[in-house]
Amino acid sequence: MQARKGASARFCLLILTYFLAAAVLGVRVAPVAPAGDVLAAGVRVQPACADSPPAKLEAGWFPHRQAGAATGTEFGRKTTGWRGRDRQEAALSELRSGNIPDFLRILVPVRLSYKYRDGREINAVVWVTPDYLSIGSDEDFLRIPLTRPSAVSIASELNCVLPTRKIVDAIYEQADFHFRPMPMPPTQEMRSSRYYLRHNAMIEESRKGRPLGELLAGHKKDIVLTNKLQGRERIAIYGWHRQDGQPIQGLSTVHAARYADYSHGLRLVYGQVCVNGKMKSFYEVLQDPQLAPVLSYEGPIPRIMSLMKW
């Protein structure tokens, strides 16, 4: 009896320490259901490393979409002619209020691996949104390009992170459907809501007949994490893969941090990762020289926490 009480006390102390540490570090802790709680066939409300194949994950901590919230088309038309900064502020306001399609709230598992020269292997599972972050409903949504400040702010608030190039490549390889990239003329309009709406309509025409919730890839460049951003007010973009799996856009930090155009998309990655059967913080893994290669071609990103703040 005394042993059980002691174990219970130690567990409570551990939980308290975890939440205090999260508060000090500025990390928002997502509420989770009891371990192993299953929402529906193949979908969990808490990640479980034991699942094989890995289950999808319900992002129940995302704020609920309110009745009467703007559709994607309405948001795009409303912000037509707006300055970029004003559009970004409006987009963040919509996302923070929960104006996100329901299908993006079911995160999809993506597998990654890395083998050391001595034969040891690391296996990992990350959970990602099946498509790029969007404003609106399942029936009418707009994939919204974001600047780096906007991207890291909303990702952090939703207990998520940005992907690395390795994760972007893994998503493309494991996607249920691959788009053919659809570039538009590089004019002054490429940063406008009109371009956002036109490109979104092109994607939807290409997606016609495909169910919502499938893992999709090839239709946008990704905003990514890289050590090349350290100390620089730049945005890093990568991807837009061709049908042969090669990206149109190699890793680039040429644009200022507040730049966004129609070709950019934000893929959210859940802030916890399953590594060799154990749940770990994404931040912890990317800062660990032994574990980071499973998530990053660059190895560790030691200052990832500063890169995910603005």
Coordinates of C-alpha atoms in Angstrom, one line a residue:
M1 CA 0.0 0.0 0.0
Q2 CA 2.8 2.4 1.0
A3 CA 4.6 1.5 -2.2
R4 CA 1.6 2.4 -4.3
K5 CA 1.1 5.7 -2.5
G6 CA 4.8 6.5 -3.1
A7 CA 4.6 5.7 -6.8
S8 CA 1.5 7.8 -7.1
A9 CA 3.2 10.7 -5.4
R10 CA 6.2 10.4 -7.6
F11 CA 3.9 10.3 -10.7
C12 CA 2.0 13.5 -9.6
L13 CA 5.4 15.2 -9.0
L14 CA 6.6 14.2 -12.5
I15 CA 3.4 15.6 -14.1
L16 CA 3.7 18.9 -12.1
T17 CA 7.3 19.2 -13.1
Y18 CA 6.4 18.7 -16.8
F19 CA 3.7 21.4 -16.8
L20 CA 6.0 23.9 -14.9
A21 CA 8.8 23.3 -17.4
A22 CA 6.4 23.8 -20.3
A23 CA 5.2 27.1 -18.8
V24 CA 8.8 28.3 -18.3
L25 CA 9.8 27.4 -21.8
G26 CA 6.6 29.0 -23.3
V27 CA 5.4 25.7 -24.7
R28 CA 1.6 25.2 -24.8
V29 CA 0.6 21.7 -23.6
A30 CA -2.2 20.1 -25.5
P31 CA -4.9 18.3 -23.6
V32 CA -5.0 14.6 -24.3
A33 CA -7.4 11.8 -23.7
P34 CA -6.5 8.7 -21.6
A35 CA -3.8 6.6 -23.2
G36 CA -5.1 4.3 -25.9
D37 CA -8.4 6.2 -26.3
V38 CA -9.7 5.5 -29.9
L39 CA -12.0 8.0 -31.6
A40 CA -12.8 5.9 -34.6
A41 CA -11.4 3.1 -36.8
G42 CA -7.7 4.0 -37.3
V43 CA -7.9 7.3 -35.5
R44 CA -6.7 8.1 -32.0
V45 CA -7.0 11.1 -29.8
Q46 CA -3.6 10.5 -28.4
P47 CA -0.5 9.2 -30.3
A48 CA 0.4 5.6 -29.6
C49 CA 3.8 4.2 -30.6
A50 CA 2.5 0.7 -30.3
D51 CA 0.1 1.0 -33.2
S52 CA 1.2 -0.8 -36.3
P53 CA 0.5 0.7 -38.8
P54 CA 0.5 4.0 -36.9
A55 CA -3.0 5.4 -36.3
K56 CA -4.1 8.8 -37.4
L57 CA -4.4 11.4 -34.6
E58 CA -7.3 13.7 -33.9
A59 CA -6.0 17.2 -33.1
G60 CA -8.8 17.8 -30.6
W61 CA -6.8 20.8 -29.1
F62 CA -7.4 22.9 -32.2
P63 CA -10.0 25.6 -31.4
H64 CA -13.5 24.8 -32.7
R65 CA -14.8 26.4 -35.8
Q66 CA -17.6 28.9 -35.0
A67 CA -21.0 28.9 -36.8
G68 CA -21.0 31.6 -39.5
A69 CA -17.2 31.7 -39.9
A70 CA -16.0 32.9 -43.3
T71 CA -15.5 30.4 -46.0
G72 CA -12.2 30.3 -47.9
T73 CA -13.7 32.1 -50.9
E74 CA -15.2 34.8 -48.6
F75 CA -11.9 35.4 -46.9
G76 CA -10.1 35.6 -50.2
R77 CA -12.5 38.0 -51.7
K78 CA -12.6 40.1 -48.5
T79 CA -8.9 40.5 -48.5
T80 CA -8.5 41.3 -52.3
G81 CA -6.5 44.4 -52.7
W82 CA -5.2 44.4 -49.1
R83 CA -1.6 44.9 -48.1
G84 CA 0.3 41.8 -47.3
R85 CA 0.7 42.7 -43.6
D86 CA -3.0 43.3 -43.2
R87 CA -3.9 40.0 -44.9
Q88 CA -1.5 38.1 -42.6
E89 CA -3.1 39.6 -39.5
A90 CA -6.6 38.7 -40.8
A91 CA -5.5 35.2 -41.6
L92 CA -4.0 34.7 -38.2
S93 CA -7.2 36.0 -36.6
E94 CA -9.3 33.5 -38.6
L95 CA -6.9 30.6 -37.7
R96 CA -6.8 31.4 -34.0
S97 CA -10.5 31.5 -33.9
G98 CA -10.7 28.0 -35.2
N99 CA -11.7 28.8 -38.8
I100 CA -9.9 25.6 -40.0
P101 CA -11.6 22.8 -42.0
D102 CA -12.5 19.7 -40.1
F103 CA -10.5 17.4 -42.3
L104 CA -7.2 19.1 -41.3
R105 CA -7.9 18.2 -37.7
I106 CA -7.1 14.5 -38.3
L107 CA -3.3 14.2 -38.5
V108 CA -1.7 11.6 -40.7
P109 CA 1.3 9.4 -39.6
V110 CA 4.4 9.6 -41.7
R111 CA 7.3 7.2 -41.2
L112 CA 11.0 8.1 -41.2
S113 CA 14.2 6.2 -40.6
Y114 CA 18.0 6.6 -40.4
K115 CA 20.7 3.9 -40.4
Y116 CA 24.1 4.5 -38.8
R117 CA 27.3 3.1 -40.3
D118 CA 27.5 0.5 -37.6
G119 CA 24.1 -0.9 -38.7
R120 CA 22.0 0.6 -35.9
E121 CA 18.7 2.0 -37.1
I122 CA 16.4 4.7 -35.8
N123 CA 12.7 4.6 -36.8
A124 CA 10.3 7.4 -36.2
V125 CA 6.7 8.4 -36.8
V126 CA 5.5 12.0 -37.1
W127 CA 1.9 13.2 -37.5
V128 CA 1.2 15.9 -40.1
T129 CA -1.8 17.7 -41.5
P130 CA -3.0 15.9 -44.7
D131 CA -2.9 19.1 -46.6
Y132 CA -1.6 22.7 -46.1
L133 CA -3.1 24.9 -43.4
S134 CA -6.3 26.5 -44.8
I135 CA -9.1 28.9 -43.8
G136 CA -12.7 27.9 -44.2
S137 CA -14.9 24.8 -44.1
D138 CA -14.6 21.3 -45.6
E139 CA -16.9 22.5 -48.4
D140 CA -15.0 25.8 -49.2
F141 CA -11.5 26.3 -47.9
L142 CA -8.5 28.4 -49.0
R143 CA -4.9 27.2 -48.6
I144 CA -3.4 30.3 -47.1
P145 CA 0.3 31.3 -47.7
L146 CA 1.9 32.6 -44.6
T147 CA 5.0 34.6 -43.7
R148 CA 7.6 33.1 -41.4
P149 CA 6.4 35.1 -38.4
S150 CA 2.8 34.0 -39.1
A151 CA 3.8 30.4 -39.7
V152 CA 5.8 29.9 -36.5
S153 CA 3.3 31.8 -34.4
I154 CA 0.2 29.7 -35.4
A155 CA 2.2 26.4 -35.5
S156 CA 3.4 27.0 -31.9
E157 CA -0.1 28.0 -30.7
L158 CA -1.5 24.8 -32.2
N159 CA 1.2 22.7 -30.5
C160 CA 2.9 22.0 -33.8
V161 CA 6.1 22.7 -35.5
L162 CA 7.3 23.3 -39.1
P163 CA 8.7 20.4 -41.1
T164 CA 12.3 19.8 -42.1
R165 CA 13.3 19.0 -45.7
K166 CA 13.5 15.3 -44.8
I167 CA 10.0 15.3 -43.5
V168 CA 8.8 17.1 -46.7
D169 CA 10.4 14.4 -48.8
A170 CA 8.9 11.7 -46.7
I171 CA 5.5 13.2 -47.0
Y172 CA 5.8 13.3 -50.8
E173 CA 7.0 9.7 -50.9
Q174 CA 4.1 8.4 -48.7
A175 CA 1.4 10.7 -50.1
D176 CA -1.9 9.1 -51.3
F177 CA -2.0 11.5 -54.2
H178 CA 0.7 13.5 -56.0
F179 CA -0.2 16.7 -57.8
R180 CA 1.6 17.9 -60.9
P181 CA 3.1 21.3 -59.9
M182 CA 1.0 24.2 -61.3
P183 CA 3.2 27.3 -61.4
M184 CA 1.6 30.6 -62.3
P185 CA 3.3 33.6 -64.1
P186 CA 5.7 35.4 -61.6
T187 CA 4.1 38.8 -61.7
Q188 CA 3.5 41.4 -59.0
E189 CA 0.1 39.7 -58.5
M190 CA 1.7 36.5 -57.1
R191 CA 1.4 37.9 -53.6
S192 CA -2.2 38.9 -54.0
S193 CA -5.5 37.2 -52.8
R194 CA -6.6 37.0 -56.4
Y195 CA -3.6 34.7 -57.1
Y196 CA -4.2 32.7 -53.9
L197 CA -7.8 32.1 -55.0
R198 CA -6.9 31.2 -58.6
H199 CA -4.1 28.8 -57.6
N200 CA -6.4 27.2 -55.0
A201 CA -9.1 26.7 -57.6
M202 CA -6.5 25.0 -59.9
I203 CA -5.5 22.6 -57.1
E204 CA -9.2 21.8 -56.3
E205 CA -9.9 21.1 -60.0
S206 CA -6.9 18.7 -60.0
R207 CA -8.1 17.1 -56.8
K208 CA -11.7 16.6 -58.0
G209 CA -13.0 13.2 -57.0
R210 CA -10.4 12.6 -54.3
P211 CA -11.7 12.3 -50.7
L212 CA -10.8 14.9 -48.1
G213 CA -8.2 13.7 -45.5
E214 CA -5.9 11.9 -47.9
L215 CA -2.3 12.8 -47.6
L216 CA -1.6 15.2 -50.5
A217 CA 1.7 16.5 -51.9
G218 CA 3.2 18.3 -54.8
H219 CA 0.9 21.3 -55.0
K220 CA 2.9 23.8 -52.9
K221 CA 6.4 24.7 -51.6
D222 CA 6.8 24.1 -47.9
I223 CA 8.0 26.6 -45.3
V224 CA 10.7 24.6 -43.5
L225 CA 13.1 24.6 -40.5
T226 CA 16.8 24.8 -41.2
N227 CA 20.0 25.9 -39.4
K228 CA 20.5 28.4 -42.2
L229 CA 17.8 30.6 -40.6
Q230 CA 19.7 31.0 -37.4
G231 CA 20.2 34.7 -36.7
R232 CA 18.6 35.7 -40.0
E233 CA 15.3 37.3 -40.7
R234 CA 14.6 35.1 -43.7
I235 CA 12.0 32.5 -44.6
A236 CA 13.2 29.0 -45.8
I237 CA 11.2 27.3 -48.5
Y238 CA 11.6 23.9 -50.1
G239 CA 9.7 21.4 -52.3
W240 CA 7.0 21.5 -54.9
H241 CA 8.0 18.1 -56.1
R242 CA 7.7 17.0 -59.7
Q243 CA 6.2 13.6 -60.6
D244 CA 9.7 12.1 -60.6
G245 CA 10.1 13.0 -56.9
Q246 CA 12.6 15.8 -57.5
P247 CA 11.7 19.2 -56.0
I248 CA 11.4 22.3 -58.2
Q249 CA 12.5 24.4 -55.3
G250 CA 15.7 23.5 -53.5
L251 CA 16.3 24.9 -50.0
S252 CA 16.1 28.6 -50.4
T253 CA 16.4 31.5 -47.9
V254 CA 16.5 34.2 -50.5
H255 CA 13.3 35.9 -49.3
A256 CA 12.8 38.1 -46.3
A257 CA 10.9 36.6 -43.4
R258 CA 7.7 38.5 -44.1
Y259 CA 7.5 37.3 -47.7
A260 CA 4.7 35.0 -48.9
D261 CA 3.4 34.2 -52.3
Y262 CA 0.7 31.9 -53.8
S263 CA 3.2 29.0 -54.1
H264 CA 3.9 28.7 -50.4
G265 CA 2.1 26.4 -47.9
L266 CA 2.3 25.6 -44.2
R267 CA 2.2 21.9 -43.4
L268 CA 1.8 21.4 -39.6
V269 CA 3.7 18.7 -37.8
Y270 CA 2.6 17.6 -34.4
G271 CA 5.0 18.6 -31.6
Q272 CA 5.6 15.0 -30.4
V273 CA 7.3 12.2 -32.4
C274 CA 7.5 8.5 -31.8
V275 CA 11.2 7.4 -31.9
N276 CA 12.0 3.7 -31.6
G277 CA 8.7 3.1 -29.8
K278 CA 8.9 6.0 -27.3
M279 CA 7.1 9.4 -27.5
K280 CA 9.5 12.3 -27.4
S281 CA 9.3 16.1 -27.9
F282 CA 10.1 17.1 -31.5
Y283 CA 12.4 19.8 -30.0
E284 CA 14.2 17.2 -27.9
V285 CA 14.8 14.9 -30.9
L286 CA 16.1 17.7 -33.2
Q287 CA 18.5 18.9 -30.5
D288 CA 19.9 15.4 -29.9
P289 CA 23.0 14.6 -32.1
Q290 CA 22.2 10.9 -32.0
L291 CA 18.5 11.2 -32.8
A292 CA 18.2 14.2 -35.0
P293 CA 19.3 12.5 -38.3
V294 CA 16.0 10.6 -38.3
L295 CA 14.2 13.9 -38.8
S296 CA 16.7 16.1 -40.5
Y297 CA 19.3 15.8 -43.3
E298 CA 21.3 18.5 -41.4
G299 CA 21.5 16.5 -38.3
P300 CA 20.7 18.4 -35.1
I301 CA 19.1 21.9 -35.2
P302 CA 20.3 23.0 -31.7
R303 CA 18.4 26.3 -31.7
I304 CA 15.1 25.0 -33.0
M305 CA 13.2 26.6 -30.1
S306 CA 14.4 30.1 -31.1
L307 CA 13.6 29.3 -34.7
M308 CA 10.0 28.5 -33.7
K309 CA 9.5 31.9 -32.0
W310 CA 9.0 35.4 -33.4

